[in-house]
Short mmCIF file of C-alpha atoms and ligand atoms in Angstrom, two decimals:
data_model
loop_
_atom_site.label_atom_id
_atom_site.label_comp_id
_atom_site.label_asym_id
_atom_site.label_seq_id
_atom_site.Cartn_x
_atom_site.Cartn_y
_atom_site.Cartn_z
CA UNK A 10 136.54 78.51 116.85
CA UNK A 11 133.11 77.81 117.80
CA UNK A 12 134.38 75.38 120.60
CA UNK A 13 135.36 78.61 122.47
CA UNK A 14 131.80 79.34 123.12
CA UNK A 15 131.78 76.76 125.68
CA UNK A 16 134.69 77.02 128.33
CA UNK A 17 134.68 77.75 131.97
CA UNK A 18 131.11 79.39 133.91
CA UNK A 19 130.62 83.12 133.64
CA UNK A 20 130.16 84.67 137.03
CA UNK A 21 127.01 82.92 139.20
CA UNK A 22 125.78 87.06 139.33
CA UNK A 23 125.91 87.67 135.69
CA UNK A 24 127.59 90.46 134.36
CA UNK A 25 125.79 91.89 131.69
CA UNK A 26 127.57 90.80 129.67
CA UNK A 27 127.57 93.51 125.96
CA UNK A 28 128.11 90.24 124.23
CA UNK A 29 124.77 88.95 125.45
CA UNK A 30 121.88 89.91 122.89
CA UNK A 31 118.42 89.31 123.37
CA UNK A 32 115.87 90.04 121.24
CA UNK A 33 112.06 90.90 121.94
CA UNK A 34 109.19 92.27 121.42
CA UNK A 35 105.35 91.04 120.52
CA UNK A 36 104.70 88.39 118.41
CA UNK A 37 104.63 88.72 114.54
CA UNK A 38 107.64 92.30 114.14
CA UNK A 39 110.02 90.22 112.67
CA UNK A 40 112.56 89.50 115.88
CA UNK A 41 113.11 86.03 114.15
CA UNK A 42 114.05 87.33 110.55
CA UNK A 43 116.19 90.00 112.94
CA UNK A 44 117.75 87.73 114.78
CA UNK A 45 118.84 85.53 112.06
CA UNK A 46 120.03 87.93 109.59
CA UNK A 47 121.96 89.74 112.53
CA UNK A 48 123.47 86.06 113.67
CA UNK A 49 124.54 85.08 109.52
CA UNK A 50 125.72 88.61 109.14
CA UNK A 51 127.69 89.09 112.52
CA UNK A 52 129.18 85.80 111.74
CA UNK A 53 130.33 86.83 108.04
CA UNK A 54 131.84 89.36 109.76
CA UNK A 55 133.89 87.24 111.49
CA UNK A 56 132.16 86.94 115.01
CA UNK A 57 131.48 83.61 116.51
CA UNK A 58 127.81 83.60 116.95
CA UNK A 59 125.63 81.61 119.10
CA UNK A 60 121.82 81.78 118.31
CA UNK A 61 119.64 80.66 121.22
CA UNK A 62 116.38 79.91 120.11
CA UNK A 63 113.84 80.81 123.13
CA UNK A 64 110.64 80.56 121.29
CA UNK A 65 108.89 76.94 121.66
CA UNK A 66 107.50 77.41 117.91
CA UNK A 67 111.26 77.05 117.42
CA UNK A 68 111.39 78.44 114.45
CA UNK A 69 115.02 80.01 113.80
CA UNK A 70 116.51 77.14 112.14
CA UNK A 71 114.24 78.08 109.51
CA UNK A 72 115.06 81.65 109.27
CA UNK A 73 119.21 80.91 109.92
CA UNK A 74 118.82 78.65 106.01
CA UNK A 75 119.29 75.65 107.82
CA UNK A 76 118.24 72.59 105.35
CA UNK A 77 114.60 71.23 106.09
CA UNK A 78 115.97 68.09 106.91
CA UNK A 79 118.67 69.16 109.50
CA UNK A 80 116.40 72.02 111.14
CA UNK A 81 113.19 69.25 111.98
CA UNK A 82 115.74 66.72 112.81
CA UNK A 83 117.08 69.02 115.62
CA UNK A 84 116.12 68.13 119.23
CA UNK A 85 115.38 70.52 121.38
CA UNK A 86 117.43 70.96 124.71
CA UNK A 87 114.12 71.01 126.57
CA UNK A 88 113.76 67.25 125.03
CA UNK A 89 117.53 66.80 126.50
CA UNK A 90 116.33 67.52 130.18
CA UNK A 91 114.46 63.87 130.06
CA UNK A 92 117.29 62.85 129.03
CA UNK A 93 119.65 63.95 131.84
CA UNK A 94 117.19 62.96 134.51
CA UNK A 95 116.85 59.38 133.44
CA UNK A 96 120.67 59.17 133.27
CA UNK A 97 121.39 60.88 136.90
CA UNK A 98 117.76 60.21 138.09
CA UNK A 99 117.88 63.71 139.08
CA UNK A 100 115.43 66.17 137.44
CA UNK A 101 117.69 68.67 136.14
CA UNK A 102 115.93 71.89 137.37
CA UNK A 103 117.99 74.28 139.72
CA UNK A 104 120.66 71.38 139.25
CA UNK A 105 121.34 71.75 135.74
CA UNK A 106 123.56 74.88 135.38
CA UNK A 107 125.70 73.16 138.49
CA UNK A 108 125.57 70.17 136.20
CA UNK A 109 126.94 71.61 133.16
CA UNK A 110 129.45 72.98 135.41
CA UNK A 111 130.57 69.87 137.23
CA UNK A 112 130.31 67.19 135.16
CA UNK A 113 132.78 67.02 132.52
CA UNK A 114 131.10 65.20 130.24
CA UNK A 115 128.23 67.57 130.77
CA UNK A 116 130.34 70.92 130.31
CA UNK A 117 130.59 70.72 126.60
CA UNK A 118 126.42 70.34 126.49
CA UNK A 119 126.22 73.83 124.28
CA UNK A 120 128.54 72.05 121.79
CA UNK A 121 126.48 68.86 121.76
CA UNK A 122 123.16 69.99 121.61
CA UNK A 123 123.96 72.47 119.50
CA UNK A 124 123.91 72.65 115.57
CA UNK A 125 125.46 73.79 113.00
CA UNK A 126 123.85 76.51 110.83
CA UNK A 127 125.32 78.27 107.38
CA UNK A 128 128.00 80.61 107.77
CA UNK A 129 129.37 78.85 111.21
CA UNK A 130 126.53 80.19 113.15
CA UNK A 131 125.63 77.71 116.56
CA UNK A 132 122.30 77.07 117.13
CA UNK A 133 120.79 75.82 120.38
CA UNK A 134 117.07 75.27 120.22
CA UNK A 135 115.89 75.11 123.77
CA UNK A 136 112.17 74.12 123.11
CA UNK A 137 109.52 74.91 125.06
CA UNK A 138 109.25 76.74 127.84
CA UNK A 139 106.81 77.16 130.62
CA UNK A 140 105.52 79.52 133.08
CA UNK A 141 103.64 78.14 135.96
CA UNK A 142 100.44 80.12 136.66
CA UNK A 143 102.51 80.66 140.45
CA UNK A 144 105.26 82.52 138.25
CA UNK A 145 107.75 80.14 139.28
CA UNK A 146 110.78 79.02 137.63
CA UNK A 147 109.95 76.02 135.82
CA UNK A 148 112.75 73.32 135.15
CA UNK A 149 112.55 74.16 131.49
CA UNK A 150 113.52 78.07 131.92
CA UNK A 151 115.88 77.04 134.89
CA UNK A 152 117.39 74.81 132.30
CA UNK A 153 117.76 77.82 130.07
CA UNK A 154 119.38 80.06 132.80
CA UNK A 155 121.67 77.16 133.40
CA UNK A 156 122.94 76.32 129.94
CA UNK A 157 123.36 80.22 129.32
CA UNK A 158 124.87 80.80 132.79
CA UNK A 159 127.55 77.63 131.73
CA UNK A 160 128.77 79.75 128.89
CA UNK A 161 131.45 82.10 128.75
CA UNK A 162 132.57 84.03 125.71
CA UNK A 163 135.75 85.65 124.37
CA UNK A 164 136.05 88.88 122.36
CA UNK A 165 134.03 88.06 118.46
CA UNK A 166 131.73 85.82 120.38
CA UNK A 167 128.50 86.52 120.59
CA UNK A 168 125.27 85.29 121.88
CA UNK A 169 121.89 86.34 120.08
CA UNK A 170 118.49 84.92 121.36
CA UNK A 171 115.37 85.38 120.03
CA UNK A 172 112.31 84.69 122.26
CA UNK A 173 108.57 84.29 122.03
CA UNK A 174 107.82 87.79 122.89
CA UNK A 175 108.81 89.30 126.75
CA UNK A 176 111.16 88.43 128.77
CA UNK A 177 108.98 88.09 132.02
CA UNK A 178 109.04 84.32 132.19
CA UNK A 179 112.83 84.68 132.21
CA UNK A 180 113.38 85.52 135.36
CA UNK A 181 116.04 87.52 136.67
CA UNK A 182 118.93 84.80 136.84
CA UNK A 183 118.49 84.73 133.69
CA UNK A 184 117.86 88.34 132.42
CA UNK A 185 120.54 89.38 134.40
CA UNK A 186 123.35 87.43 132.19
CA UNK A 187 122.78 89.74 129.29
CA UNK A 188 124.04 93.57 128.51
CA UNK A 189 121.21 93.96 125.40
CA UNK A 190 118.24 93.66 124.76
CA UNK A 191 116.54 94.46 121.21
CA UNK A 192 113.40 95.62 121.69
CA UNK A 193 111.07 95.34 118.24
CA UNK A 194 108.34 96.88 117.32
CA UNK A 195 106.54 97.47 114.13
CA UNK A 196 104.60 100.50 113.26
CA UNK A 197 101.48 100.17 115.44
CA UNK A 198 100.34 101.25 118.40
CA UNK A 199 100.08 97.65 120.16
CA UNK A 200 103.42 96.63 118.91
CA UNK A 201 104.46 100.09 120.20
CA UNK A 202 102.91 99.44 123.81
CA UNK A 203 104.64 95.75 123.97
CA UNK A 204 107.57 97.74 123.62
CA UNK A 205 107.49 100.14 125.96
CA UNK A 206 106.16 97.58 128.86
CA UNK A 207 109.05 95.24 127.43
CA UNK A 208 112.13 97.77 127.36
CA UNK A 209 110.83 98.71 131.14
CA UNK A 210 111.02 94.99 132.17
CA UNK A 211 114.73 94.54 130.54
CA UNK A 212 115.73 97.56 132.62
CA UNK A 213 114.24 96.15 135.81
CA UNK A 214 115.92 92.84 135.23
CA UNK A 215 119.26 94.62 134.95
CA UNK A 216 119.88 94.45 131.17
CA UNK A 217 121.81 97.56 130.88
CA UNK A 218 121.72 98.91 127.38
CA UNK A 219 118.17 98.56 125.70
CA UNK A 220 117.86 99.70 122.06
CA UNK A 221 114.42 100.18 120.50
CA UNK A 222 114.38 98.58 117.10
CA UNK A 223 111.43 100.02 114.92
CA UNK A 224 110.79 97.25 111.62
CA UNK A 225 108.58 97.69 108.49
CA UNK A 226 108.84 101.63 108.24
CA UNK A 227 107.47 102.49 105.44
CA UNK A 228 107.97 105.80 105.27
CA UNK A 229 108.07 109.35 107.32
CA UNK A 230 104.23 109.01 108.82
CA UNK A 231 105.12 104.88 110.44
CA UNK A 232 108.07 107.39 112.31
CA UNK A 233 105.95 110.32 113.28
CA UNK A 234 103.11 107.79 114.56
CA UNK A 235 105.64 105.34 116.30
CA UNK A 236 106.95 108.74 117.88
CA UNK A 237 103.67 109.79 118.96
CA UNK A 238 103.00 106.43 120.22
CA UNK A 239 106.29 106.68 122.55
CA UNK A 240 105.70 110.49 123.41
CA UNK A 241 102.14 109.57 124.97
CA UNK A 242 103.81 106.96 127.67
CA UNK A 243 103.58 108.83 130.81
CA UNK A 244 107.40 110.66 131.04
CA UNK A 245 107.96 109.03 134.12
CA UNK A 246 107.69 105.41 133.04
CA UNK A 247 109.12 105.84 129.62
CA UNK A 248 112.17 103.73 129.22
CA UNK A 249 115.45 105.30 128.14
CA UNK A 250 116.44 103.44 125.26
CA UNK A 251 120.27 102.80 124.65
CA UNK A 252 119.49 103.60 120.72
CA UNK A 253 116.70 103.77 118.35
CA UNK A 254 117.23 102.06 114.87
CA UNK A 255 115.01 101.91 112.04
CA UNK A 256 114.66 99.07 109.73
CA UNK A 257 112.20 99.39 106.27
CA UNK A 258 109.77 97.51 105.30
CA UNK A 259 110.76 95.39 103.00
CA UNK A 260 109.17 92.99 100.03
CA UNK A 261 112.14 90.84 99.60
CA UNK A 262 112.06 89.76 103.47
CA UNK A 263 108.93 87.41 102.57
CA UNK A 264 109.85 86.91 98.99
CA UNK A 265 112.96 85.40 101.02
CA UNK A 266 110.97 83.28 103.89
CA UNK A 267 111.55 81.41 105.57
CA UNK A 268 115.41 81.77 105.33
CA UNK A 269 117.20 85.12 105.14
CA UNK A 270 119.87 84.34 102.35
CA UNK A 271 118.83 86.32 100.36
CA UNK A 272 118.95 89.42 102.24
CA UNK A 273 122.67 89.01 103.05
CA UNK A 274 123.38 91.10 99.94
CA UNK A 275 122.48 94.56 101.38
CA UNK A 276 123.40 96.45 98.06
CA UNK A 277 119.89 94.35 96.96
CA UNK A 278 117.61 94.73 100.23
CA UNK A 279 117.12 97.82 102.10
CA UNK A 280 115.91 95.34 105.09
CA UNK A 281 119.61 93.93 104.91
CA UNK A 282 121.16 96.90 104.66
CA UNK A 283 119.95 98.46 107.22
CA UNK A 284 120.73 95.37 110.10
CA UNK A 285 123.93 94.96 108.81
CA UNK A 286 124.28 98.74 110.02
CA UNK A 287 122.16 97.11 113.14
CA UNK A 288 125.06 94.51 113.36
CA UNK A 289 128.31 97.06 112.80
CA UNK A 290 126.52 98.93 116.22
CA UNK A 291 126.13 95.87 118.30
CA UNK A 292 129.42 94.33 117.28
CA UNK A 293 131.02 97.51 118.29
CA UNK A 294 129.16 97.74 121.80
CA UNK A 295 129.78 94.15 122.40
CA UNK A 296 133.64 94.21 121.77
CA UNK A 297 134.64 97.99 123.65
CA UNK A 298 132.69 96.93 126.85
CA UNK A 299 134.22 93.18 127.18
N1 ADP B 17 110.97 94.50 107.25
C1 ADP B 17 110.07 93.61 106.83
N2 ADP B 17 109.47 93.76 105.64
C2 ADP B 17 108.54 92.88 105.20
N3 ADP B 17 108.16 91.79 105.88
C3 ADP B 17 108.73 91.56 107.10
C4 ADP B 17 109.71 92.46 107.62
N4 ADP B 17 110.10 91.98 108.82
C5 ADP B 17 109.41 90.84 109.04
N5 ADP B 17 108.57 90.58 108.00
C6 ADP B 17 107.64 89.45 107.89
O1 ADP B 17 106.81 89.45 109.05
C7 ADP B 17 106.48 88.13 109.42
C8 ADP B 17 106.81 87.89 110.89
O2 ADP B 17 108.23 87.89 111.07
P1 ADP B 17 108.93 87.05 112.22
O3 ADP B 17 110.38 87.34 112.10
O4 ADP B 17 108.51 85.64 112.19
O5 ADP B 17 108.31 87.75 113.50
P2 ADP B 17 108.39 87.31 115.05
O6 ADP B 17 109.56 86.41 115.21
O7 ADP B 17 108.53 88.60 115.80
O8 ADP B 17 107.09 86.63 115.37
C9 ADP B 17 107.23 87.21 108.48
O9 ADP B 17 106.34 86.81 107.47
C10 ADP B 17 108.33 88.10 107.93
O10 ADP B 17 108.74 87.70 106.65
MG1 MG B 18 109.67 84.52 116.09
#
């Protein structure tokens, strides 16, 4: 039952949880399409799956197949924070995960601000985010840290959230809460180089297992170069990554945009096939750690 995402607080440290997915990575590799297509096929395969979206273009409704008129009527939790503060006249900035947690009509917030995407996948859209040029915690990201620090999850649940691009603005309250990060890349060198200062970050945070996830290989030379790209980081800064996985590029991924449906089929897209291999991996990490 997707109710179950929401019961009592996960530990005020975080615990790295395996069940915890983030995705990342610079702007335009495909974490969306990833995320989504991992979220509709982890939930086929009978996970309960939470998708956080983290990016303020808030575009994963899109990419879960959510209908045009349910994914712009959705309002973001961000939106929600006005909300709470003219109803308790308190801006809900540090004060919103204790919220969630001690007001009962507050502790089901995941379930109410959340929506319902195809295949029983949860969405929670948190809308925009912001980073003060001071690098403090902002009430919108504290908000985030809250609503994911007010959620517990049993064995098949799952949490997948894509983000903008890094994870810096995070903060480590929040970082700390998850036990993977995806780390995306495409082919070139400055998708390569996000990556690498990326994967670094999620290990400094305390994310334990970070997997490098190389899209839109199209063939041997995108592997050697991508390689060559990660052999050339100095030896003593170079992340250890968790796992490497390689996903093709793929014509049907925009001939299926914005939506992933049809890439669920993986006997028709090699881009489907290979996450659902992506999924088996991260389902299997996620459930022998809990
Ligand atoms: N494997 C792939 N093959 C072909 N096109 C892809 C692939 N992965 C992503 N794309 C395309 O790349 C673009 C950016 O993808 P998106 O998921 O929005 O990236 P991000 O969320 O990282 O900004 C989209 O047009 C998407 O369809
Ligand atoms: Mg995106």
């Amino acid at each position: 039952m997707t109710a179950e995402l929401v019961r009592s607080p996960a530990p005020a440290s975080g615990s790295g949880d395996r069940s915890r997915i983030v995705v990342a990575g610079k702007g335009g590799v495909g974490k969306t399409t990833l995320a989504a297509l991992l979220a509709r096929t982890l939930a086929r395969r009978g996970q309960t799956v939470l998708a956080v979206d983290a990016d303020a273009q808030m575009n994963l409704a899109w990419a879960l197949g959510m209908p045009p008129f349910e994914a712009t009527a959705i309002v973001p939790l961000s939106d929600n924070a006005d909300y709470v503060e003219e109803k308790t006249g308190a801006r809900p900035g540090s004060g919103w995960g204790m919220l969630l947690r001690l007001n009962p009509e507050a502790e089901d917030a995941v379930e109410r601000f959340s929506v319902r995407a195809p295949d029983n996948v949860r969405l929670l859209v948190m809308g925009s985010l912001h980073q003060a040029a001071s690098g403090c915690l902002c009430p919108e990201n504290t908000l985030l840290a809250g609503a994911m620090a007010a959620i517990a999850l049993r064995p098949g649940e799952l949490i997948l959230m894509d983000t903008q691009a890094g994870i810096e603005h995070f903060g480590r309250a929040l970082a700390r809460g998850f036990g993977q990060a995806l780390v995306v890349t495409d082919p070139s060198f400055n998708g390569v180089s996000v990556a690498l200062r990326t994967a670094r970050l999620a290990a400094d945070l305390g994310i334990p297992m970070v997997h490098l996830v190389v899209n839109r290989v199209r063939g041997p030379i995108d592997i050697e170069r991508v390689e060559d790209y990660l052999n050339r980081a100095d030896a003593g800064t170079r992340p250890a990554f968790a796992s490497r996985h390689l996903l093709p590029e793929d014509e049907r991924v925009r001939a299926a945009e914005p939506a992933v449906d049809g890439l669920l089929d993986g006997t028709v897209s090699p881009f489907g096939a290979a996450v659902a291999d992506l999924a088996d991996s991260l389902a299997r990490i996620a459930g022998r750690v809990r």
